[in-house]
Amino acid sequence: TCTASGLDLPFHHAHAVALTSAGVYVASAEGLLFYERESKTFSTLSTAVHHLARYYAPSNLLAATTDSYLAIYNGLQFVRQEWITDVVNGRGGPYDGNITSLAFDSSGNLLAANQVGVNIRLPDGRINRIGFEEGLPYNQSTAVSVHNNLMWVGSQRGLSLLDTLTSDWRYFYLQRYLPGNSSVSSVAAVALGAVVVTDGGIAVVQGQWWTLAQKAAHYEQILKRHNRVGLVSDCDLSEFGNVSSCTNHDSDNNGLWTSLVVVAEALRYAVTGDEEARAETQMYFDGMKLLNNITGIPGLMARSAIRPGETHGAGGVWRNSTVPQYAGWMWKGDTSSDEVTGHLFAFPVVAHIFNGTTLGNDAAQLLLNIVKYIVGNKFFLIDTTGKRTTWGVWNPDFLNFNRNFSDEQGVNSLQILAFLCAAKAHASDPKLFDQAYSQLTNSTNQYAQNMLNLKLVTPTDDNYSDDELTFLPYYTHFLTCGHSGPASVPTYASLDRTFDLTRSLRSDLWNAIYIGVGGKNYNQADIQSIVWNLQTWPLELVAWPVQNSHRRDINFNPNSDRTGTTFDQSKRVLPANERLQLRWNANPHELDGGDGMSEGDPGAWLLPYWLARYHGILTD
């Protein structure tokens, strides 16, 4: 409602105004009006009810809307009207639906937001559309604004951003970016960002330039709150999204997640010579050493451990340590192949980079203890009960002939051969490990053949956790057995097949390992995928609520997944800052999830970054 002292206003409610150097256009219930500053008078351009008005000064062009058409004016001179499609009554027009927002870009293109997407009226009068076929993540557009090459489109469910120079889209939805339910009513583009009004408040979305080295330093700070007795631990949050409310806890895979950080810090030291990186390597290595020493059995590591007086999570088998050094401590048993794989990924790298030092010697001894223990127990990991752990199985009778272990036949065959390579490389007398390697690869056991097709491709059996338990041993194998000789031939054949089957994941970690160990069948796009994931991995590692299944730019996979459901995953992998997955043992095609009540650790980013730096894939 409009009033003015000393001025008789010919309208009661202004829907929109557009400013010019000569005056003000007013779209109102009484029509489209123009107020001339010099004469201080109003003139009526149209008596039809107008809702929106936008002015483009270089062409003296005005665009204004009614319920049924968009009107174009040159100054105060009417030029033409163009129909807006009326879907309900089946009446067409070049604009796809009720126009909710107008904006001009710097080239004089008129942007008209509507329920289908955004129509673009070119200066010559041609009208095109930007919709889901052009990559718009969601339609039902409610607002549009543009600054330079960045076009922002608000909708009933989030905010989309188009870089018109690269044709790349971004999607901002829910609490990672926007307050409330992310229903956008208004957006104003500014330099490198936008001010967004939603049903929950106002957000400022701002782009910043970061180098990957700066991002690595940022993640090092996050890592500090994930350190629990030298073990990388998840953070449970007592307040939604508030990382200062982090509480660390034990997990089944403390050793595995810690191993990724140990290798990342060791590689960081090898690249930079930074003494802080050496200290971080030592600190997290000591955590892994704790898991090995607390059981009292050389070669048997714990899943996790807690200090005296601490409580542990539900589930699993917890035991009191019988080692005097750890009196009052408890450790979690029934250790899996995941933990063994993590330990025998980290220890060979530490032994290699810190060769001849106490740290390197300790790592070599620990890996020898583990492999000796497995070989000495007929390729089983034996718990304190005297029985094998549930998943600590590399025995040929089980892998080759037990149907319950057919999923593990290939990947566990690779694992044990890689473990034996590591032991042979660091043993003063490698005879035991040479004999074991020959035994497992002979014509009876055929472990070299087993690993050729280790990646199972049946959609209902595609296991992303097994990808992690595959690529880490590849790295161990080539690091310790070398890149040539008889052992490398089947391993490279297996690696090439696995990489080809995982290439579409665009994983920075799998790609960095493949290239780092000497894989040949890669291209520039695979290197770019490393960069893409490192760039788009979110700065905040909170497991924010994520929803993508409503998006219009998603092509759903019709195959049934491991849960038995269909059409619940995207064929393409979305950018990391739009998906939930924060580790590479998880499904990057998953579209929805998260609750904002936990924070993941940054090991899944730090490891591929420092691998790529160490192997010269990326430079500083």
Coordinates of C-alpha atoms in Angstrom, one line a residue, residues 28 57 74 105 240 243 334 489 510 523 606:
S28 CA 0.1 -2.2 -9.9
A57 CA 18.7 1.0 -19.6
N74 CA 10.4 1.1 -25.6
D105 CA 21.4 -9.7 -18.0
F240 CA 22.1 -30.1 14.9
V243 CA 30.6 -29.2 15.3
D334 CA 36.2 -60.1 16.1
V489 CA 51.3 -59.3 -14.7
W510 CA 40.7 -44.8 -6.9
N523 CA 43.2 -40.2 -19.8
L606 CA 43.5 -35.8 2.5

